[in-house]
């Protein structure tokens, strides 16, 4: 399980980091979109007057902005979809850890009680579960926070008139959230590895008990 979770966590971390770097390339997207729309309005007003001398200048400016805008728009689209995917995968991976500890902790309790093993084994499993759970939820909440700030910073979103005010908060939240998510994965990997050792110890003790029970009595 440790290898599986580590692979999933590594994949999720790479997605989050890649999207953070991609988002860094689209700074000023909202300003570009706004300026592009303003140029179109000015050009429409100018073309309505056939003798307007500013039309060629506006057309050149429109063409220049179009190339910049379309390039950023493509990256923005990728940033949006990769962001959704990375948030969902991050939540899924953290949920895997929660599910794992719920299942294995119940198994440890049943085996320890059934075979009368040292209660310290169950205590160790409980402690690892309690240590991992807060980090799992912290990773989930960090991913949700990044997505929420990203929605606020989207020029095409609900707060489109105020989206520029949310660009830097979204960027800072993404930096902090990415670090928190990776840190949470690290704690969970260590907790799962330690819990695996507890499970191995329980299995070894159960095996000893079974072997002792089938040995012929002198």
PDB file of C-alpha atoms in Angstrom:
ATOM      1  CA  UNK A   1       0.000   0.000   0.000  1.00  0.00           C
ATOM      2  CA  UNK A   2       2.891   2.357   0.719  1.00  0.00           C
ATOM      3  CA  UNK A   3       4.140   2.156  -2.873  1.00  0.00           C
ATOM      4  CA  UNK A   4       0.664   2.578  -4.307  1.00  0.00           C
ATOM      5  CA  UNK A   5      -0.078   5.622  -2.189  1.00  0.00           C
ATOM      6  CA  UNK A   6       3.353   7.118  -2.874  1.00  0.00           C
ATOM      7  CA  UNK A   7       2.779   6.749  -6.635  1.00  0.00           C
ATOM      8  CA  UNK A   8      -0.660   8.367  -6.405  1.00  0.00           C
ATOM      9  CA  UNK A   9       0.668  11.177  -4.217  1.00  0.00           C
ATOM     10  CA  UNK A  10       3.585  11.791  -6.584  1.00  0.00           C
ATOM     11  CA  UNK A  11       1.234  11.981  -9.574  1.00  0.00           C
ATOM     12  CA  UNK A  12      -1.089  14.412  -7.777  1.00  0.00           C
ATOM     13  CA  UNK A  13       1.868  16.547  -6.657  1.00  0.00           C
ATOM     14  CA  UNK A  14       3.233  16.724 -10.207  1.00  0.00           C
ATOM     15  CA  UNK A  15      -0.175  17.838 -11.486  1.00  0.00           C
ATOM     16  CA  UNK A  16      -0.467  20.566  -8.855  1.00  0.00           C
ATOM     17  CA  UNK A  17       3.070  21.834  -9.517  1.00  0.00           C
ATOM     18  CA  UNK A  18       2.592  21.736 -13.304  1.00  0.00           C
ATOM     19  CA  UNK A  19      -0.609  23.745 -13.043  1.00  0.00           C
ATOM     20  CA  UNK A  20       1.071  26.246 -10.726  1.00  0.00           C
ATOM     21  CA  UNK A  21       3.818  26.807 -13.305  1.00  0.00           C
ATOM     22  CA  UNK A  22       1.249  27.027 -16.096  1.00  0.00           C
ATOM     23  CA  UNK A  23      -0.708  29.622 -14.149  1.00  0.00           C
ATOM     24  CA  UNK A  24       2.471  31.674 -13.796  1.00  0.00           C
ATOM     25  CA  UNK A  25       2.553  32.078 -17.596  1.00  0.00           C
ATOM     26  CA  UNK A  26      -0.890  33.681 -17.836  1.00  0.00           C
ATOM     27  CA  UNK A  27      -0.383  36.662 -15.547  1.00  0.00           C
ATOM     28  CA  UNK A  28      -2.161  39.671 -17.018  1.00  0.00           C
ATOM     29  CA  UNK A  29      -4.730  37.560 -18.873  1.00  0.00           C
ATOM     30  CA  UNK A  30      -7.583  39.618 -17.456  1.00  0.00           C
ATOM     31  CA  UNK A  31      -5.958  42.913 -18.439  1.00  0.00           C
ATOM     32  CA  UNK A  32      -5.271  41.602 -21.942  1.00  0.00           C
ATOM     33  CA  UNK A  33      -8.863  40.438 -22.345  1.00  0.00           C
ATOM     34  CA  UNK A  34     -10.184  43.783 -21.107  1.00  0.00           C
ATOM     35  CA  UNK A  35      -7.907  45.770 -23.426  1.00  0.00           C
ATOM     36  CA  UNK A  36      -8.820  43.514 -26.345  1.00  0.00           C
ATOM     37  CA  UNK A  37     -12.525  44.173 -25.744  1.00  0.00           C
ATOM     38  CA  UNK A  38     -11.930  47.933 -25.467  1.00  0.00           C
ATOM     39  CA  UNK A  39     -10.029  47.981 -28.766  1.00  0.00           C
ATOM     40  CA  UNK A  40     -12.938  46.227 -30.444  1.00  0.00           C
ATOM     41  CA  UNK A  41     -15.362  48.834 -29.116  1.00  0.00           C
ATOM     42  CA  UNK A  42     -13.151  51.673 -30.288  1.00  0.00           C
ATOM     43  CA  UNK A  43     -12.723  50.044 -33.677  1.00  0.00           C
ATOM     44  CA  UNK A  44     -16.471  49.660 -34.093  1.00  0.00           C
ATOM     45  CA  UNK A  45     -16.933  53.330 -33.279  1.00  0.00           C
ATOM     46  CA  UNK A  46     -14.155  54.301 -35.689  1.00  0.00           C
ATOM     47  CA  UNK A  47     -15.431  52.187 -38.568  1.00  0.00           C
ATOM     48  CA  UNK A  48     -18.845  53.795 -38.251  1.00  0.00           C
ATOM     49  CA  UNK A  49     -17.133  56.996 -39.345  1.00  0.00           C
ATOM     50  CA  UNK A  50     -15.592  56.372 -42.755  1.00  0.00           C
ATOM     51  CA  UNK A  51     -13.255  59.350 -42.493  1.00  0.00           C
ATOM     52  CA  UNK A  52     -11.723  58.300 -39.149  1.00  0.00           C
ATOM     53  CA  UNK A  53      -7.891  58.380 -39.379  1.00  0.00           C
ATOM     54  CA  UNK A  54      -7.433  56.146 -36.333  1.00  0.00           C
ATOM     55  CA  UNK A  55      -8.892  53.032 -37.951  1.00  0.00           C
ATOM     56  CA  UNK A  56      -5.595  51.597 -39.328  1.00  0.00           C
ATOM     57  CA  UNK A  57      -3.862  52.149 -35.985  1.00  0.00           C
ATOM     58  CA  UNK A  58      -6.682  50.462 -34.105  1.00  0.00           C
ATOM     59  CA  UNK A  59      -6.710  47.551 -36.528  1.00  0.00           C
ATOM     60  CA  UNK A  60      -2.988  46.990 -36.053  1.00  0.00           C
ATOM     61  CA  UNK A  61      -3.379  47.178 -32.293  1.00  0.00           C
ATOM     62  CA  UNK A  62      -6.288  44.734 -32.481  1.00  0.00           C
ATOM     63  CA  UNK A  63      -4.232  42.240 -34.498  1.00  0.00           C
ATOM     64  CA  UNK A  64      -1.309  42.485 -32.076  1.00  0.00           C
ATOM     65  CA  UNK A  65      -3.572  41.987 -29.074  1.00  0.00           C
ATOM     66  CA  UNK A  66      -5.391  39.114 -30.745  1.00  0.00           C
ATOM     67  CA  UNK A  67      -2.209  37.047 -30.993  1.00  0.00           C
ATOM     68  CA  UNK A  68      -1.330  37.689 -27.344  1.00  0.00           C
ATOM     69  CA  UNK A  69      -4.892  37.153 -26.158  1.00  0.00           C
ATOM     70  CA  UNK A  70      -5.434  33.882 -28.025  1.00  0.00           C
ATOM     71  CA  UNK A  71      -2.126  32.469 -26.771  1.00  0.00           C
ATOM     72  CA  UNK A  72      -3.022  33.286 -23.166  1.00  0.00           C
ATOM     73  CA  UNK A  73      -6.559  32.059 -23.677  1.00  0.00           C
ATOM     74  CA  UNK A  74      -5.299  28.632 -24.769  1.00  0.00           C
ATOM     75  CA  UNK A  75      -3.049  28.418 -21.725  1.00  0.00           C
ATOM     76  CA  UNK A  76      -5.933  29.628 -19.563  1.00  0.00           C
ATOM     77  CA  UNK A  77      -8.111  26.789 -20.869  1.00  0.00           C
ATOM     78  CA  UNK A  78      -5.412  24.235 -20.061  1.00  0.00           C
ATOM     79  CA  UNK A  79      -4.896  25.836 -16.652  1.00  0.00           C
ATOM     80  CA  UNK A  80      -8.613  25.563 -15.945  1.00  0.00           C
ATOM     81  CA  UNK A  81      -8.983  21.892 -16.848  1.00  0.00           C
ATOM     82  CA  UNK A  82      -5.696  20.762 -15.316  1.00  0.00           C
ATOM     83  CA  UNK A  83      -6.700  22.682 -12.187  1.00  0.00           C
ATOM     84  CA  UNK A  84     -10.002  20.845 -11.945  1.00  0.00           C
ATOM     85  CA  UNK A  85      -8.264  17.527 -12.532  1.00  0.00           C
ATOM     86  CA  UNK A  86      -5.527  18.182  -9.976  1.00  0.00           C
ATOM     87  CA  UNK A  87      -8.044  19.240  -7.318  1.00  0.00           C
ATOM     88  CA  UNK A  88     -10.170  16.131  -7.844  1.00  0.00           C
ATOM     89  CA  UNK A  89      -7.149  13.816  -7.860  1.00  0.00           C
ATOM     90  CA  UNK A  90      -5.695  15.490  -4.761  1.00  0.00           C
ATOM     91  CA  UNK A  91      -8.984  14.999  -2.934  1.00  0.00           C
ATOM     92  CA  UNK A  92      -9.140  11.395  -4.130  1.00  0.00           C
ATOM     93  CA  UNK A  93      -5.606  10.553  -2.952  1.00  0.00           C
ATOM     94  CA  UNK A  94      -6.210  12.081   0.475  1.00  0.00           C
ATOM     95  CA  UNK A  95      -9.481  10.170   0.687  1.00  0.00           C
ATOM     96  CA  UNK A  96      -7.615   6.947  -0.095  1.00  0.00           C
ATOM     97  CA  UNK A  97      -5.503   7.513   3.020  1.00  0.00           C
ATOM     98  CA  UNK A  98      -8.608   8.100   5.149  1.00  0.00           C
ATOM     99  CA  UNK A  99     -10.273   4.952   3.804  1.00  0.00           C
ATOM    100  CA  UNK A 100      -7.091   2.928   4.299  1.00  0.00           C
ATOM    101  CA  UNK A 101      -6.752   3.831   7.959  1.00  0.00           C
ATOM    102  CA  UNK A 102     -10.444   3.279   8.671  1.00  0.00           C
ATOM    103  CA  UNK A 103     -10.218  -0.225   7.210  1.00  0.00           C
ATOM    104  CA  UNK A 104      -6.860  -1.278   8.642  1.00  0.00           C
ATOM    105  CA  UNK A 105      -7.603   0.136  12.089  1.00  0.00           C
ATOM    106  CA  UNK A 106     -10.798  -1.899  12.270  1.00  0.00           C
ATOM    107  CA  UNK A 107      -8.887  -4.983  11.135  1.00  0.00           C
ATOM    108  CA  UNK A 108      -6.217  -4.407  13.794  1.00  0.00           C
ATOM    109  CA  UNK A 109      -8.862  -4.115  16.505  1.00  0.00           C
ATOM    110  CA  UNK A 110     -10.595  -7.333  15.479  1.00  0.00           C
ATOM    111  CA  UNK A 111      -7.366  -9.339  15.224  1.00  0.00           C
ATOM    112  CA  UNK A 112      -5.914  -8.018  18.491  1.00  0.00           C
ATOM    113  CA  UNK A 113      -9.140  -8.775  20.359  1.00  0.00           C
ATOM    114  CA  UNK A 114      -9.629 -12.177  18.726  1.00  0.00           C
ATOM    115  CA  UNK A 115      -6.121 -13.468  19.416  1.00  0.00           C
ATOM    116  CA  UNK A 116      -5.594 -11.618  22.684  1.00  0.00           C
ATOM    117  CA  UNK A 117      -2.540  -9.757  21.426  1.00  0.00           C
ATOM    118  CA  UNK A 118      -0.770  -6.871  23.130  1.00  0.00           C
ATOM    119  CA  UNK A 119      -3.171  -3.858  23.176  1.00  0.00           C
ATOM    120  CA  UNK A 120      -0.171  -1.636  22.414  1.00  0.00           C
ATOM    121  CA  UNK A 121      -0.404  -2.829  18.807  1.00  0.00           C
ATOM    122  CA  UNK A 122      -3.915  -1.420  18.511  1.00  0.00           C
ATOM    123  CA  UNK A 123      -2.824   1.739  20.305  1.00  0.00           C
ATOM    124  CA  UNK A 124      -0.051   2.238  17.746  1.00  0.00           C
ATOM    125  CA  UNK A 125      -2.478   1.836  14.848  1.00  0.00           C
ATOM    126  CA  UNK A 126      -4.913   4.286  16.457  1.00  0.00           C
ATOM    127  CA  UNK A 127      -2.142   6.825  16.986  1.00  0.00           C
ATOM    128  CA  UNK A 128      -1.054   6.596  13.353  1.00  0.00           C
ATOM    129  CA  UNK A 129      -4.643   7.045  12.196  1.00  0.00           C
ATOM    130  CA  UNK A 130      -5.109  10.102  14.388  1.00  0.00           C
ATOM    131  CA  UNK A 131      -1.845  11.547  13.093  1.00  0.00           C
ATOM    132  CA  UNK A 132      -2.740  11.011   9.434  1.00  0.00           C
ATOM    133  CA  UNK A 133      -6.368  12.197   9.441  1.00  0.00           C
ATOM    134  CA  UNK A 134      -5.746  15.935  10.091  1.00  0.00           C
ATOM    135  CA  UNK A 135      -3.167  16.011   7.303  1.00  0.00           C
ATOM    136  CA  UNK A 136      -5.557  14.269   4.923  1.00  0.00           C
ATOM    137  CA  UNK A 137      -8.243  16.870   5.546  1.00  0.00           C
ATOM    138  CA  UNK A 138      -5.686  19.693   5.384  1.00  0.00           C
ATOM    139  CA  UNK A 139      -4.683  18.508   1.911  1.00  0.00           C
ATOM    140  CA  UNK A 140      -8.308  18.368   0.797  1.00  0.00           C
ATOM    141  CA  UNK A 141      -9.103  21.840   2.170  1.00  0.00           C
ATOM    142  CA  UNK A 142      -5.963  23.295   0.564  1.00  0.00           C
ATOM    143  CA  UNK A 143      -7.015  21.978  -2.842  1.00  0.00           C
ATOM    144  CA  UNK A 144     -10.515  23.415  -2.394  1.00  0.00           C
ATOM    145  CA  UNK A 145      -9.076  26.794  -1.334  1.00  0.00           C
ATOM    146  CA  UNK A 146      -6.848  26.968  -4.422  1.00  0.00           C
ATOM    147  CA  UNK A 147      -9.835  26.190  -6.650  1.00  0.00           C
ATOM    148  CA  UNK A 148     -12.039  28.762  -4.899  1.00  0.00           C
ATOM    149  CA  UNK A 149      -9.483  31.559  -5.290  1.00  0.00           C
ATOM    150  CA  UNK A 150      -8.944  30.479  -8.892  1.00  0.00           C
ATOM    151  CA  UNK A 151     -12.661  30.812  -9.610  1.00  0.00           C
ATOM    152  CA  UNK A 152     -12.619  34.311  -8.123  1.00  0.00           C
ATOM    153  CA  UNK A 153      -9.644  35.270 -10.321  1.00  0.00           C
ATOM    154  CA  UNK A 154     -11.266  34.000 -13.535  1.00  0.00           C
ATOM    155  CA  UNK A 155     -12.157  36.965 -15.825  1.00  0.00           C
ATOM    156  CA  UNK A 156     -15.025  34.929 -17.251  1.00  0.00           C
ATOM    157  CA  UNK A 157     -16.295  33.923 -13.825  1.00  0.00           C
ATOM    158  CA  UNK A 158     -18.908  35.314 -11.463  1.00  0.00           C
ATOM    159  CA  UNK A 159     -16.597  38.087 -10.196  1.00  0.00           C
ATOM    160  CA  UNK A 160     -15.381  39.104 -13.634  1.00  0.00           C
ATOM    161  CA  UNK A 161     -15.468  42.826 -12.801  1.00  0.00           C
ATOM    162  CA  UNK A 162     -13.278  42.241  -9.737  1.00  0.00           C
ATOM    163  CA  UNK A 163     -11.249  39.289 -11.017  1.00  0.00           C
ATOM    164  CA  UNK A 164      -8.004  41.297 -11.217  1.00  0.00           C
ATOM    165  CA  UNK A 165      -8.181  41.877  -7.459  1.00  0.00           C
ATOM    166  CA  UNK A 166      -8.064  38.117  -6.902  1.00  0.00           C
ATOM    167  CA  UNK A 167      -5.125  37.230  -9.144  1.00  0.00           C
ATOM    168  CA  UNK A 168      -2.414  37.739  -6.533  1.00  0.00           C
ATOM    169  CA  UNK A 169      -4.431  36.166  -3.680  1.00  0.00           C
ATOM    170  CA  UNK A 170      -4.978  33.156  -5.935  1.00  0.00           C
ATOM    171  CA  UNK A 171      -1.271  32.977  -6.765  1.00  0.00           C
ATOM    172  CA  UNK A 172      -0.189  33.237  -3.128  1.00  0.00           C
ATOM    173  CA  UNK A 173      -2.816  30.682  -2.104  1.00  0.00           C
ATOM    174  CA  UNK A 174      -1.572  28.363  -4.858  1.00  0.00           C
ATOM    175  CA  UNK A 175       2.027  28.638  -3.663  1.00  0.00           C
ATOM    176  CA  UNK A 176       1.107  27.984  -0.042  1.00  0.00           C
ATOM    177  CA  UNK A 177      -1.480  25.346  -0.904  1.00  0.00           C
ATOM    178  CA  UNK A 178       0.926  23.420  -3.123  1.00  0.00           C
ATOM    179  CA  UNK A 179       3.474  23.316  -0.316  1.00  0.00           C
ATOM    180  CA  UNK A 180       0.838  22.203   2.184  1.00  0.00           C
ATOM    181  CA  UNK A 181      -0.480  19.486  -0.144  1.00  0.00           C
ATOM    182  CA  UNK A 182       2.997  18.051  -0.742  1.00  0.00           C
ATOM    183  CA  UNK A 183       3.756  18.206   2.983  1.00  0.00           C
ATOM    184  CA  UNK A 184       0.487  16.442   3.789  1.00  0.00           C
ATOM    185  CA  UNK A 185       1.313  13.681   1.335  1.00  0.00           C
ATOM    186  CA  UNK A 186       4.706  13.245   2.995  1.00  0.00           C
ATOM    187  CA  UNK A 187       3.176  12.807   6.453  1.00  0.00           C
ATOM    188  CA  UNK A 188       0.595  10.365   5.117  1.00  0.00           C
ATOM    189  CA  UNK A 189       3.212   8.268   3.321  1.00  0.00           C
ATOM    190  CA  UNK A 190       5.221   7.963   6.537  1.00  0.00           C
ATOM    191  CA  UNK A 191       2.093   7.101   8.528  1.00  0.00           C
ATOM    192  CA  UNK A 192       1.064   4.401   6.063  1.00  0.00           C
ATOM    193  CA  UNK A 193       4.586   2.951   6.097  1.00  0.00           C
ATOM    194  CA  UNK A 194       4.585   2.853   9.908  1.00  0.00           C
ATOM    195  CA  UNK A 195       1.122   1.291   9.968  1.00  0.00           C
ATOM    196  CA  UNK A 196       2.301  -1.377   7.553  1.00  0.00           C
ATOM    197  CA  UNK A 197       5.002  -2.333  10.036  1.00  0.00           C
ATOM    198  CA  UNK A 198       2.346  -2.639  12.758  1.00  0.00           C
ATOM    199  CA  UNK A 199       0.296  -4.899  10.490  1.00  0.00           C
ATOM    200  CA  UNK A 200       3.342  -7.048   9.739  1.00  0.00           C
ATOM    201  CA  UNK A 201       4.020  -7.406  13.456  1.00  0.00           C
ATOM    202  CA  UNK A 202       0.412  -8.424  14.120  1.00  0.00           C
ATOM    203  CA  UNK A 203       0.534 -10.998  11.319  1.00  0.00           C
ATOM    204  CA  UNK A 204       3.801 -12.407  12.665  1.00  0.00           C
ATOM    205  CA  UNK A 205       2.316 -12.824  16.152  1.00  0.00           C
ATOM    206  CA  UNK A 206      -0.823 -14.437  14.726  1.00  0.00           C
ATOM    207  CA  UNK A 207       1.344 -16.829  12.731  1.00  0.00           C
ATOM    208  CA  UNK A 208       3.253 -17.774  15.884  1.00  0.00           C
ATOM    209  CA  UNK A 209       0.004 -18.462  17.739  1.00  0.00           C
ATOM    210  CA  UNK A 210      -1.323 -20.631  14.912  1.00  0.00           C
ATOM    211  CA  UNK A 211       1.884 -22.616  14.656  1.00  0.00           C
ATOM    212  CA  UNK A 212       1.912 -23.163  18.407  1.00  0.00           C
ATOM    213  CA  UNK A 213      -1.675 -24.411  18.299  1.00  0.00           C
ATOM    214  CA  UNK A 214      -0.976 -27.078  15.664  1.00  0.00           C
ATOM    215  CA  UNK A 215       2.210 -28.432  17.224  1.00  0.00           C
ATOM    216  CA  UNK A 216       1.678 -31.894  18.771  1.00  0.00           C
ATOM    217  CA  UNK A 217       1.684 -31.933  22.547  1.00  0.00           C
ATOM    218  CA  UNK A 218       4.426 -33.975  24.240  1.00  0.00           C
TER     219      UNK A 218
END
